[in-house]
């Protein structure tokens, strides 16, 4: 169900949306580089606009006692506008696993379009873990701060440990889930593969004694690739996997953490290769 602020936003945009869509269609008829520039700029404008919108929503929802819905409402509003402009559609499997709480959601990290994946799938009562540098991005940093995002300093192990300890307390107190990209950075891979996983998500899950829920997004380098200036649009496949329990695992036992990370990465990699079709490089792309 859409929130009232979202309904108001959509009604205000109705008059301008046909013009925007028309501009995208016209821009898309030119050279692929022009298509990339048009869609990339519109996507950036959407991110900045909805960061400001989300910040306002954060204040309103906090005042009315619905803080757990801030990210969800902002995400759904964003993807409803941004995805059509970018020509992106979604096919989601096992979305019911997103209703588990609290859990640690882990998702593969590919490129800028991941923000649209978050827009489509991000659940209620969930916060995201991001690098500390995001704090200083205009509008986006303010929005993330207001919604309780967890910022990690990758270069400071002691600070990261303290941050995760605070996160465990927040998980227990507010009954919230956490969303983490365990690769730690965008892969920009042109094949269905994953970067090595960092262990923070698994330490956090074991410390909090809550399950891990893997979320796998098909490789979309044939749809979007900033290095090759490709932004064709198409279908993104998202598959949510069953929860992986952490009951009985010891956070002080390095072997437990390593085995949990290895198991999670393997099931995600197997799934990634299954849902990425047709095979990359054959020149066939799902178009919208």
XYZ file of C-alpha atoms in Angstrom:
288
model
C 0.000 0.000 0.000
C 1.366 3.413 -0.955
C 1.846 5.985 1.777
C -0.060 9.277 1.601
C 3.112 11.316 0.853
C 3.820 8.947 -2.057
C 0.320 9.426 -3.493
C 0.724 13.201 -3.304
C 4.112 12.995 -5.028
C 2.753 10.911 -7.889
C -0.175 13.268 -8.426
C 2.216 16.238 -8.664
C 4.413 14.422 -11.201
C 1.576 13.238 -13.434
C 1.597 16.437 -15.489
C 5.333 16.209 -16.202
C 5.840 12.477 -16.532
C 4.701 12.183 -20.200
C 7.171 14.922 -21.133
C 9.999 13.159 -19.300
C 9.179 9.810 -20.886
C 9.011 11.500 -24.283
C 12.448 12.987 -23.741
C 13.867 9.578 -22.857
C 12.342 7.986 -25.965
C 13.742 10.714 -28.192
C 17.148 10.521 -26.513
C 17.175 6.748 -26.879
C 16.865 6.982 -30.666
C 20.319 8.508 -30.946
C 23.710 6.879 -30.608
C 24.047 4.405 -27.657
C 26.355 6.871 -25.921
C 23.589 9.504 -26.041
C 21.172 6.926 -24.656
C 23.602 6.212 -21.821
C 24.036 9.910 -20.996
C 20.288 10.650 -21.026
C 19.361 7.712 -18.826
C 22.330 8.171 -16.484
C 21.493 11.840 -15.935
C 17.826 11.099 -15.309
C 18.792 8.343 -12.860
C 21.080 10.744 -10.997
C 18.346 13.378 -10.819
C 15.962 10.757 -9.408
C 18.462 9.714 -6.731
C 19.011 13.308 -5.613
C 15.305 14.142 -5.701
C 14.265 11.086 -3.720
C 17.082 11.598 -1.227
C 15.521 14.972 -0.439
C 12.020 13.483 -0.553
C 13.106 10.657 1.743
C 14.608 13.084 4.233
C 11.272 14.886 4.499
C 9.488 11.548 4.752
C 11.887 10.506 7.526
C 10.852 13.449 9.671
C 7.141 12.842 9.051
C 7.254 9.085 9.641
C 9.369 9.484 12.779
C 6.810 11.899 14.219
C 3.911 9.513 13.530
C 5.754 6.459 14.871
C 6.395 4.698 11.550
C 10.171 5.008 11.296
C 10.516 1.404 10.134
C 8.695 2.286 6.903
C 10.882 5.232 5.853
C 13.305 3.294 3.652
C 10.549 1.102 2.260
C 8.268 4.010 1.289
C 11.127 6.024 -0.208
C 12.468 3.011 -2.105
C 9.127 2.111 -3.662
C 8.446 5.722 -4.656
C 11.903 6.002 -6.216
C 11.728 2.816 -8.269
C 8.205 3.623 -9.506
C 9.633 6.719 -11.218
C 13.266 5.815 -11.945
C 12.865 2.287 -13.345
C 10.528 3.226 -16.241
C 12.823 6.114 -17.153
C 15.748 3.706 -17.323
C 13.785 1.004 -19.139
C 14.281 -1.413 -16.241
C 11.807 -4.141 -15.271
C 12.072 -6.810 -12.578
C 11.308 -10.481 -12.131
C 11.427 -11.479 -8.444
C 11.403 -15.039 -7.057
C 10.721 -16.027 -3.438
C 9.946 -12.496 -2.279
C 8.174 -13.951 0.788
C 11.606 -14.557 2.356
C 11.949 -10.770 2.602
C 9.314 -10.816 5.354
C 11.689 -12.489 7.841
C 12.888 -10.168 10.646
C 15.375 -9.587 12.025
C 17.873 -11.022 9.540
C 21.019 -9.980 7.707
C 20.291 -9.554 3.992
C 23.371 -10.054 1.809
C 23.268 -9.116 -1.881
C 25.741 -9.138 -4.748
C 27.008 -5.669 -5.698
C 27.440 -4.896 -9.393
C 27.011 -1.279 -10.452
C 24.913 1.866 -10.078
C 21.680 0.060 -11.015
C 21.841 -1.719 -7.654
C 20.042 1.282 -6.201
C 17.024 0.340 -8.339
C 17.249 -3.207 -7.018
C 17.044 -1.735 -3.519
C 14.082 0.348 -4.643
C 12.220 -2.745 -5.807
C 13.055 -5.242 -3.056
C 14.029 -3.299 0.091
C 11.831 -4.493 2.996
C 10.240 -2.662 5.888
C 12.169 -2.263 9.158
C 15.579 -2.616 7.539
C 18.677 -0.397 7.508
C 21.610 -0.463 5.128
C 25.352 -0.674 5.739
C 27.458 1.664 3.596
C 30.950 3.034 3.451
C 31.660 6.094 5.596
C 32.256 8.282 2.516
C 28.529 8.142 1.700
C 27.901 10.371 4.719
C 29.268 13.302 2.751
C 27.308 12.845 -0.479
C 24.891 15.802 -0.754
C 21.281 14.879 0.067
C 21.974 11.115 -0.028
C 24.201 11.264 3.054
C 21.621 13.268 4.988
C 18.879 10.849 4.032
C 20.912 7.791 5.056
C 21.761 9.395 8.399
C 18.108 10.156 9.119
C 17.078 6.578 8.348
C 19.609 4.997 10.708
C 22.100 3.708 8.124
C 25.247 2.048 9.474
C 28.429 3.714 8.193
C 31.657 1.696 8.198
C 35.213 2.991 8.093
C 36.880 0.237 6.073
C 40.340 1.472 6.985
C 39.772 1.348 10.744
C 39.177 -2.167 12.096
C 38.576 -0.985 15.664
C 35.945 1.493 14.537
C 34.247 -1.189 12.403
C 34.070 -3.572 15.378
C 32.488 -0.861 17.566
C 30.030 0.007 14.805
C 28.897 -3.608 14.497
C 28.546 -3.925 18.284
C 26.255 -0.887 18.246
C 24.365 -2.408 15.312
C 23.707 -5.603 17.276
C 22.144 -3.560 20.080
C 20.024 -1.656 17.563
C 18.865 -4.904 15.947
C 17.721 -6.260 19.298
C 16.142 -3.045 20.529
C 14.272 -2.079 17.341
C 13.812 -5.560 15.813
C 15.282 -4.355 12.512
C 17.098 -6.181 9.747
C 20.344 -5.075 8.101
C 21.221 -4.994 4.382
C 24.888 -5.542 3.461
C 26.802 -5.924 0.200
C 29.432 -8.471 1.348
C 31.705 -7.852 -1.644
C 32.310 -4.417 -0.162
C 32.483 -2.646 -3.516
C 30.879 -2.748 -6.949
C 32.133 -5.661 -9.005
C 31.583 -4.233 -12.522
C 31.999 -7.837 -13.744
C 30.932 -8.753 -17.257
C 30.482 -12.408 -16.309
C 28.256 -14.093 -13.732
C 30.719 -14.077 -10.863
C 31.304 -12.602 -7.409
C 34.186 -10.788 -5.769
C 35.589 -12.288 -2.550
C 33.313 -11.695 0.443
C 34.338 -9.572 3.395
C 33.467 -11.119 6.748
C 31.654 -8.227 8.455
C 28.141 -9.421 7.548
C 28.849 -12.873 8.939
C 30.404 -11.607 12.167
C 27.316 -9.429 12.639
C 24.891 -12.290 11.953
C 26.667 -14.650 14.353
C 27.047 -11.988 17.038
C 23.333 -11.166 16.836
C 22.423 -14.864 16.394
C 20.096 -14.117 13.482
C 19.818 -15.783 10.039
C 21.377 -14.639 6.793
C 19.054 -14.204 3.811
C 20.931 -14.098 0.469
C 19.515 -11.909 -2.316
C 20.932 -12.601 -5.785
C 20.593 -10.289 -8.796
C 21.367 -11.600 -12.280
C 24.426 -10.126 -13.976
C 23.219 -7.072 -15.900
C 26.387 -5.891 -17.664
C 24.583 -6.334 -21.005
C 21.898 -3.918 -19.748
C 24.077 -1.373 -17.941
C 27.846 -0.917 -18.058
C 29.302 2.492 -17.238
C 32.731 1.590 -18.622
C 31.313 0.684 -22.027
C 28.678 3.445 -21.886
C 25.803 0.965 -22.150
C 22.362 1.699 -20.685
C 19.960 -0.330 -22.826
C 17.422 -1.198 -20.190
C 15.946 -4.663 -19.761
C 14.815 -7.174 -17.155
C 16.667 -7.740 -13.877
C 16.092 -11.118 -12.248
C 16.154 -11.157 -8.459
C 16.030 -14.371 -6.454
C 15.735 -14.423 -2.667
C 17.176 -17.578 -1.102
C 16.019 -19.378 2.059
C 17.454 -18.134 5.378
C 20.789 -19.603 6.468
C 20.724 -20.122 10.270
C 23.537 -19.042 12.591
C 22.255 -20.765 15.744
C 25.078 -22.181 17.819
C 27.889 -20.545 15.856
C 30.593 -18.802 17.895
C 31.758 -15.359 16.776
C 35.143 -16.016 18.407
C 35.623 -19.151 16.313
C 37.196 -18.011 13.056
C 36.412 -21.350 11.411
C 32.677 -20.842 12.024
C 32.749 -17.417 10.371
C 34.837 -18.611 7.424
C 32.593 -21.621 6.785
C 29.451 -19.481 6.982
C 30.885 -16.939 4.513
C 32.065 -19.681 2.143
C 28.714 -21.478 2.225
C 26.761 -18.276 1.608
C 29.003 -17.171 -1.252
C 28.766 -20.558 -2.954
C 24.963 -20.750 -2.900
C 24.802 -17.165 -4.180
C 27.305 -17.874 -6.955
C 25.441 -21.009 -8.049
C 22.180 -19.066 -8.132
C 23.746 -16.128 -9.972
C 24.930 -18.396 -12.758
C 21.528 -20.072 -13.032
C 19.469 -16.890 -13.262
C 21.817 -14.996 -15.571
C 20.411 -15.803 -18.972
C 20.793 -15.734 -21.855
C 24.561 -16.252 -21.537
C 26.426 -12.979 -21.658
C 28.208 -12.082 -24.835
C 25.794 -13.696 -27.286
C 24.391 -10.353 -28.342
C 20.872 -11.088 -27.069
C 19.375 -8.699 -24.530
C 15.933 -8.417 -22.959
C 14.528 -5.097 -24.104
C 11.588 -3.109 -22.799
